[in-house]
CSV table of C-alpha atoms in Angstrom, one decimal:
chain,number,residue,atom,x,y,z
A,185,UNK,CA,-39.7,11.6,91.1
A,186,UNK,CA,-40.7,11.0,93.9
A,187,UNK,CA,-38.0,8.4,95.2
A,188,UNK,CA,-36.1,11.0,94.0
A,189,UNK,CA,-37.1,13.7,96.6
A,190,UNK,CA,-37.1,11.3,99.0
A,191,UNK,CA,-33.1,11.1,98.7
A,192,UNK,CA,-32.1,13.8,101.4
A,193,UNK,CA,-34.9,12.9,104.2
A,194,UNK,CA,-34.2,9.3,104.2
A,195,UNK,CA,-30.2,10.2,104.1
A,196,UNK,CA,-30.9,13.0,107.6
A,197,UNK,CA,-32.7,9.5,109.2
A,198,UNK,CA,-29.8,7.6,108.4
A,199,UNK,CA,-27.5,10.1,109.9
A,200,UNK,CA,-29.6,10.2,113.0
A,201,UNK,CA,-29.3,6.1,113.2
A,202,UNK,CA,-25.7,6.6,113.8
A,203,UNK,CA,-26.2,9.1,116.2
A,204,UNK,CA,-25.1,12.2,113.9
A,205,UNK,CA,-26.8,15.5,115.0
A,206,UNK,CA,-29.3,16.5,112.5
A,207,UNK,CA,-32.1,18.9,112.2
A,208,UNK,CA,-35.9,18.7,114.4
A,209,UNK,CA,-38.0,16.9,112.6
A,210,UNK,CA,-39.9,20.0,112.0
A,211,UNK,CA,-37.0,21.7,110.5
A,212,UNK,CA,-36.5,18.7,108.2
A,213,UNK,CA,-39.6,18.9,106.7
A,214,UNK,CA,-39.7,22.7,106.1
A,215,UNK,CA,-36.2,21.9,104.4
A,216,UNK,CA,-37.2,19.1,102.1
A,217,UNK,CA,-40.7,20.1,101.2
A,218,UNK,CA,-39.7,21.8,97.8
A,219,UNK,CA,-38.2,18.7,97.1
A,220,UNK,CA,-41.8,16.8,97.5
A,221,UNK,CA,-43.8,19.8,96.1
A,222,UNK,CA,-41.7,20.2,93.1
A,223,UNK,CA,-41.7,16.3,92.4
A,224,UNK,CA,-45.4,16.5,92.5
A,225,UNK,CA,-46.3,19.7,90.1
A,226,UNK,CA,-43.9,17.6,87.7
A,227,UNK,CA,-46.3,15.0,86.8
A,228,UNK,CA,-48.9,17.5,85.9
A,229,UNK,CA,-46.8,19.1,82.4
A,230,UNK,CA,-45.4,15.5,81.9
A,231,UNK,CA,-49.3,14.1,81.7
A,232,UNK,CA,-50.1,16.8,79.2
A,233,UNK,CA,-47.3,16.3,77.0
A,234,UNK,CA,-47.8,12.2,77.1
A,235,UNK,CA,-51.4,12.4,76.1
A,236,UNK,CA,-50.4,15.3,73.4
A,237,UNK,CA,-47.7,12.7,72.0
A,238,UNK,CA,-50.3,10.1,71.7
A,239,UNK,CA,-53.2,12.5,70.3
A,240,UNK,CA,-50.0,13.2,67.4
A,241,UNK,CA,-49.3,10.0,67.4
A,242,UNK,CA,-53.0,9.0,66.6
A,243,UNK,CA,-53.4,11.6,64.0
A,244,UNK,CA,-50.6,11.2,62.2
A,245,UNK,CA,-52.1,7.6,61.4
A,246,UNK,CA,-53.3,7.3,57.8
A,247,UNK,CA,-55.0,3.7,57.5
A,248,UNK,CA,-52.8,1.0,58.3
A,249,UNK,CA,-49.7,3.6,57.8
A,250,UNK,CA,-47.9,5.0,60.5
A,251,UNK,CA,-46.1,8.7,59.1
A,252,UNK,CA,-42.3,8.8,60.4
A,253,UNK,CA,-40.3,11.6,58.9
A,254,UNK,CA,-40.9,14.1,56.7
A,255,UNK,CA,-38.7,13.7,53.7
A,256,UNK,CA,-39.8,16.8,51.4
A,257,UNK,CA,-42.6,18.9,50.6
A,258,UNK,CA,-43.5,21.1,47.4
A,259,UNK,CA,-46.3,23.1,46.0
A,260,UNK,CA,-48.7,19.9,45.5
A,261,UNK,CA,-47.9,18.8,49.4
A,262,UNK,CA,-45.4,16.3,51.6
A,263,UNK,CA,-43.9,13.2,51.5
A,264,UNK,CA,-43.5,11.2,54.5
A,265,UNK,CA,-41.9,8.0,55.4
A,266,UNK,CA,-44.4,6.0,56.8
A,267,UNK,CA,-44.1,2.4,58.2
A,268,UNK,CA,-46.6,0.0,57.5
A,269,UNK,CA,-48.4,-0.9,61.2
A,270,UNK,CA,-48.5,-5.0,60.8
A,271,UNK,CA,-45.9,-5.4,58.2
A,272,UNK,CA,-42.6,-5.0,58.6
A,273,UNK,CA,-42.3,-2.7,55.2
A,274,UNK,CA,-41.4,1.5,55.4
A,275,UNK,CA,-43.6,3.0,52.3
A,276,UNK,CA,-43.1,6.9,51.0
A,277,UNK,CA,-46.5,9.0,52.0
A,278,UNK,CA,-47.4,11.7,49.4
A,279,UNK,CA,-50.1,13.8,51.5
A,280,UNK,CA,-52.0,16.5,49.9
A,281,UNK,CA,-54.2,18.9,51.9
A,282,UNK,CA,-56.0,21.7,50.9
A,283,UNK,CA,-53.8,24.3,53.5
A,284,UNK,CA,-50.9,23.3,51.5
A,285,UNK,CA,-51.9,24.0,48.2
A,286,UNK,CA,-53.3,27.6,49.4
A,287,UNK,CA,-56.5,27.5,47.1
A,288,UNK,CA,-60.4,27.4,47.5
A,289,UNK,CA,-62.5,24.9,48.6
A,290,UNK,CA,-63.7,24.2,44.9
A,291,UNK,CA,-60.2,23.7,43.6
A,292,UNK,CA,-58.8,21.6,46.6
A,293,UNK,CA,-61.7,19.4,45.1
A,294,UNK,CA,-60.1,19.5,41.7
A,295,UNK,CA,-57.0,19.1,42.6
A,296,UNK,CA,-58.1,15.8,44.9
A,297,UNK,CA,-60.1,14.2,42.2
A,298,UNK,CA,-57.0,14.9,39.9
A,299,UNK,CA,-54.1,13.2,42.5
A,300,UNK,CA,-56.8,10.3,43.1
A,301,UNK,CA,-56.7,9.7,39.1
A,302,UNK,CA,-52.9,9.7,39.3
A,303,UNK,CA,-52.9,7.1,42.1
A,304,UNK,CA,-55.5,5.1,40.5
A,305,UNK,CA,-53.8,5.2,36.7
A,306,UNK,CA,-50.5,4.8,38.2
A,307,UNK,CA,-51.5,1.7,40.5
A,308,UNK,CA,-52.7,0.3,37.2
A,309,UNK,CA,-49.4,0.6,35.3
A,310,UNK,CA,-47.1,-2.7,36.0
A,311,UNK,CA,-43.9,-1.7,34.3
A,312,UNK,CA,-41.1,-2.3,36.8
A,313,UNK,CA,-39.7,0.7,36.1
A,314,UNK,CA,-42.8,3.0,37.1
A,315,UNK,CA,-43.0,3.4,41.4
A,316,UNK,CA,-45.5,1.1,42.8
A,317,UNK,CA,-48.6,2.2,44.4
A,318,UNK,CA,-49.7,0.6,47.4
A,319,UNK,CA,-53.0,2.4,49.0
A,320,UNK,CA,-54.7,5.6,48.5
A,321,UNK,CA,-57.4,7.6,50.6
A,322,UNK,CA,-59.2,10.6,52.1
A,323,UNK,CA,-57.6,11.4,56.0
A,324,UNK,CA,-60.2,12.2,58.4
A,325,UNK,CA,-59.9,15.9,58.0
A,326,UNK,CA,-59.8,15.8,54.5
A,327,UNK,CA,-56.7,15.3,53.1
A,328,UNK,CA,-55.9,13.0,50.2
A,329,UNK,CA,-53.2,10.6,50.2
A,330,UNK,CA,-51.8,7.8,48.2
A,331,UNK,CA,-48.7,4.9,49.7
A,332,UNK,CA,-45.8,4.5,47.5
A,333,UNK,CA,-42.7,2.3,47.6
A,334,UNK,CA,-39.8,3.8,49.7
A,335,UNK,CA,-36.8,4.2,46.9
A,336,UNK,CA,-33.1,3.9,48.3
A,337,UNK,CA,-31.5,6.2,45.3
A,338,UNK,CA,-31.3,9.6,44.0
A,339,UNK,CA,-33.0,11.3,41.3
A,340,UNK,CA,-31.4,12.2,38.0
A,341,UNK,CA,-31.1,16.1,38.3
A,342,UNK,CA,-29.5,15.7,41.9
A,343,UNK,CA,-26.9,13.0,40.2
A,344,UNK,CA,-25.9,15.4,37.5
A,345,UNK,CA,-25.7,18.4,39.8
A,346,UNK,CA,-23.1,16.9,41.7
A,347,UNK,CA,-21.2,14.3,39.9
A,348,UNK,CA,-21.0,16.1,36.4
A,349,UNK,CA,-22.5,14.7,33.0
A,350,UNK,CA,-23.8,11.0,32.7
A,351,UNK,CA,-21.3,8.9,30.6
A,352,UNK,CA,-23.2,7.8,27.0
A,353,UNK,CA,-23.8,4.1,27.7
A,354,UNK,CA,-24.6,5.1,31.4
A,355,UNK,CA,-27.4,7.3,29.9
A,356,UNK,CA,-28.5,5.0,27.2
A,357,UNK,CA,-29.1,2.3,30.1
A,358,UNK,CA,-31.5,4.6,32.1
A,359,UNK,CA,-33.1,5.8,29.1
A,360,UNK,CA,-34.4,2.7,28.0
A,361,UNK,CA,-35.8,1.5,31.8
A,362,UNK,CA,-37.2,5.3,31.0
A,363,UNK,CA,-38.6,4.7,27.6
A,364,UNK,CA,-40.3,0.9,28.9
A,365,UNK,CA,-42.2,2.9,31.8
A,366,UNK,CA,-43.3,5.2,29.3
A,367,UNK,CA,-44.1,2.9,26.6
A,368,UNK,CA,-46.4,0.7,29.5
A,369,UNK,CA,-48.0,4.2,30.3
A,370,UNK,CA,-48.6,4.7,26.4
A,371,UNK,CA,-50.2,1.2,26.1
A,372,UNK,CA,-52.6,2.1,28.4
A,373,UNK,CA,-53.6,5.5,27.2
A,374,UNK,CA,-51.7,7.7,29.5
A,375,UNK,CA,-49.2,10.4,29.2
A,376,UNK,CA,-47.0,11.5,31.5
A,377,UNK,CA,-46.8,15.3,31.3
A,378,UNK,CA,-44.0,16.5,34.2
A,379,UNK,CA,-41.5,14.5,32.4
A,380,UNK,CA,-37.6,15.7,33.6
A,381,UNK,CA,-34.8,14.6,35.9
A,382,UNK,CA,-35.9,15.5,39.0
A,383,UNK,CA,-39.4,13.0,38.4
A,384,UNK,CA,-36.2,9.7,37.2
A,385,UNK,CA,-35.0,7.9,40.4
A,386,UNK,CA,-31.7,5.9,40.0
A,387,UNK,CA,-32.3,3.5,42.7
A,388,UNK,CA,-31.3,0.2,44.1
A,389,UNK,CA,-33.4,-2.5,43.8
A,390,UNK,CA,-32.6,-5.9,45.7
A,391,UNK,CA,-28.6,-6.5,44.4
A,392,UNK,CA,-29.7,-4.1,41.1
A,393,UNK,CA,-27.7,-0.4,40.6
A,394,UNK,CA,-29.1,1.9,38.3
A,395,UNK,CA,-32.5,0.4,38.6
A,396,UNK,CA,-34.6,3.3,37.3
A,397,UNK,CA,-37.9,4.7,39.0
């Protein structure tokens, strides 16, 4: 900024090299000051917004996870693409605060103890088919989270809302990826009650289409 400013003073001192009338010293500096003032008073906003974008940066931390972009958020709180900080691995975010979910201090507690019983009984399933959980945790202020894989797909109710009705076999070949995450779940004493197209990813998985989620 600085350099900057300098542009017209230096370019008067050229000018007078070559014997080009120009402006008294005096007047030169009246003239340009603004230049030097204004360059100045910049550094002060751009000092307060650099050590605001690191504070953000800092808290938006969870753990080794870095949050990137907000993908959605509902009633039970946001999911954020995150980026893992020493692996080179994106992850999906599911972050529930109590500020979200609008309720008391005694049901935010519920309602953490019941997401951390989803993350752990989920983590423990190992069906293919069911999303892998990586992490889960309490945020410094008090939020719970829990790290998921990052699906490239779309989920079923999307699909149908756009292309039309799902051919028979096509639906018969999700519907038994869906019947083998559910059967693992049932092996282990778990239900899944929030069962409908909008909770079924069709993803792909490596060179695999119509990998289900």
């Amino acid at each position: 900024a600085l350099a900057a400013a300098a542009m017209d003073p230096l370019a008067v001192w050229f000018a007078h090299m070559r014997g080009i009338p120009v402006p008294s010293l005096a007047s030169t500096l009246v003239l340009y000051m603004p230049n030097f003032i204004v360059a100045f008073v910049s550094v002060v906003p751009s000092t307060i917004l650099h050590k605001l974008g690191r504070r953000l940066h800092e808290a938006q931390r969870l753990g080794s996870y870095q949050l990137v972009e907000l993908l959605g958020q509902g009633g039970m709180g946001e999911v954020w693409r995150a980026k893992h900080q020493l692996l080179a691995r994106d992850a999906a975010v599911k972050l529930v605060k109590g500020e979200i979910l609008g309720v008391g201090e005694a049901e935010t507690r519920l309602v953490m103890r019941r997401f951390e019983r989803e993350a752990r009984a989920t983590a423990a399933l190992s069906s293919p088919h069911t999303i892998e959980v990586f992490d889960f945790g309490l945020t410094d202020d008090g939020a719970f989270y829990y790290v998921m894989e990052l699906l490239s797909g779309r989920d079923l109710e999307s699909l149908v809302r756009e292309f039309g009705p799902v051919p028979a076999d096509r639906a018969i070949f999700l519907l038994r990826q869906v019947s083998h995450s559910l059967a693992d779940a049932h092996a282990r004493g778990l239900v899944h009650r929030d069962i409908k197209p909008a909770n079924i990813y069709v993803c792909r998985m490596g060179l695999e289409y119509d990998f289900v989620k």
